[in-house]
Amino acid sequence: MTLRDHLRGAPSVGAAEAVRLVAAGALVVDVRTVRLWSRAHIPGSVPVPLQELEDRAVELPDDRLLVTVCTGGLLSRGASGLLTRLGFDVVNLAGGLVEWRAAGGPLEGDRVG
């Protein structure tokens, strides 16, 4: 499967919609490195680096909406495509943590990026 294949498939949502979805019970899957996740992340998010996502997908719940996130939205877009093909209900946060913070979404830590 090519990178282009991973970039297809899952819809993207804006930050305001992502904030609403998370408040309604969606689980945020942060696909950045654990180091970046530890610097700043959405409260309640789970860190699953993109390189580990396919192998660790079994750890994710299949009965909740997943919202994939990274710093700017590109890596998480690929992750959302992969998770969609694995059978998960998933959307990508367009604009990533940058847009999440701009929309007033809560963050733990202070160093996005």
Coordinates of C-alpha atoms in Angstrom, one line a residue:
M1 CA 0.0 0.0 0.0
T2 CA 1.3 3.4 -0.9
L3 CA 1.3 6.7 1.0
R4 CA -1.3 8.0 -1.4
D5 CA -3.6 5.0 -0.4
H6 CA -3.3 6.0 3.2
L7 CA -4.2 9.6 2.5
R8 CA -7.6 8.5 1.1
G9 CA -10.7 7.4 2.9
A10 CA -11.4 9.0 6.2
P11 CA -13.2 12.4 6.4
S12 CA -11.6 15.4 8.1
V13 CA -13.3 17.7 10.6
G14 CA -12.4 21.2 11.7
A15 CA -11.2 21.9 15.2
A16 CA -14.5 23.2 16.5
E17 CA -16.2 20.0 15.4
A18 CA -13.4 17.9 16.9
V19 CA -13.8 19.7 20.2
R20 CA -17.6 18.8 20.1
L21 CA -16.9 15.2 19.1
V22 CA -14.4 14.7 22.0
A23 CA -16.8 16.2 24.4
A24 CA -19.4 13.7 23.2
G25 CA -17.0 10.8 23.9
A26 CA -14.7 10.4 20.8
L27 CA -11.2 9.1 21.6
V28 CA -8.3 11.2 20.3
V29 CA -5.4 9.1 18.9
D30 CA -2.3 11.2 18.7
V31 CA 0.0 9.8 16.1
R32 CA 3.1 12.0 16.8
T33 CA 6.1 10.6 18.7
V34 CA 5.7 10.0 22.4
R35 CA 8.2 12.7 23.0
L36 CA 6.1 15.3 21.2
W37 CA 2.9 13.9 22.9
S38 CA 4.5 14.4 26.3
R39 CA 5.3 18.1 25.5
A40 CA 1.7 18.9 24.7
H41 CA -1.5 16.9 24.0
I42 CA -5.2 16.9 24.1
P43 CA -6.4 15.7 27.6
G44 CA -7.5 12.0 27.4
S45 CA -5.7 11.4 24.1
V46 CA -3.7 8.2 23.6
P47 CA -0.3 8.3 22.0
V48 CA 0.2 5.8 19.2
P49 CA 3.0 6.9 16.9
L50 CA 2.2 6.5 13.3
Q51 CA 5.0 4.0 12.8
E52 CA 3.4 1.7 15.4
L53 CA -0.2 2.3 14.4
E54 CA -0.9 -0.7 12.3
D55 CA 0.6 -3.1 14.9
R56 CA -1.1 -1.4 17.9
A57 CA -4.5 -0.8 16.3
V58 CA -5.8 -3.8 18.4
E59 CA -5.3 -1.6 21.5
L60 CA -7.9 0.9 20.2
P61 CA -11.6 0.6 21.0
D62 CA -13.8 -0.4 18.0
D63 CA -17.0 0.9 19.7
R64 CA -16.1 4.6 19.8
L65 CA -15.4 7.3 17.2
L66 CA -11.6 7.9 16.9
V67 CA -10.2 11.3 16.0
T68 CA -6.7 11.2 14.7
V69 CA -4.4 14.1 15.4
C70 CA -0.8 15.3 14.8
T71 CA 0.8 18.8 14.9
G72 CA -0.6 20.0 11.5
G73 CA -2.9 17.4 10.2
L74 CA -0.9 15.6 7.5
L75 CA 0.4 12.5 9.4
S76 CA -3.0 12.1 11.1
R77 CA -4.7 12.2 7.8
G78 CA -2.7 9.2 6.7
A79 CA -3.4 7.5 10.0
S80 CA -7.2 8.0 9.7
G81 CA -7.1 6.4 6.3
L82 CA -5.3 3.4 7.7
L83 CA -7.7 3.0 10.6
T84 CA -10.7 3.3 8.3
R85 CA -9.3 0.4 6.2
L86 CA -8.9 -1.6 9.4
G87 CA -12.6 -1.1 10.2
F88 CA -12.6 1.7 12.7
D89 CA -15.0 4.7 12.7
V90 CA -12.5 7.6 12.4
V91 CA -12.2 11.2 11.4
N92 CA -9.0 13.3 11.1
L93 CA -8.6 16.6 12.8
A94 CA -7.7 19.0 9.9
G95 CA -5.1 21.4 11.0
G96 CA -4.0 19.3 13.9
L97 CA -3.1 20.6 17.3
V98 CA -2.4 24.0 15.8
E99 CA -6.0 24.4 14.9
W100 CA -7.2 22.7 18.0
R101 CA -5.5 25.3 20.2
A102 CA -6.7 28.1 18.0
A103 CA -10.3 26.9 18.5
G104 CA -9.9 27.0 22.2
G105 CA -9.5 23.2 22.7
P106 CA -7.8 22.2 26.0
L107 CA -4.2 21.1 26.0
E108 CA -2.0 19.5 28.7
G109 CA 1.5 20.9 28.4
D110 CA 2.5 24.0 26.4
R111 CA 4.9 23.1 23.6
V112 CA 3.0 22.0 20.4
G113 CA 5.2 20.7 17.6

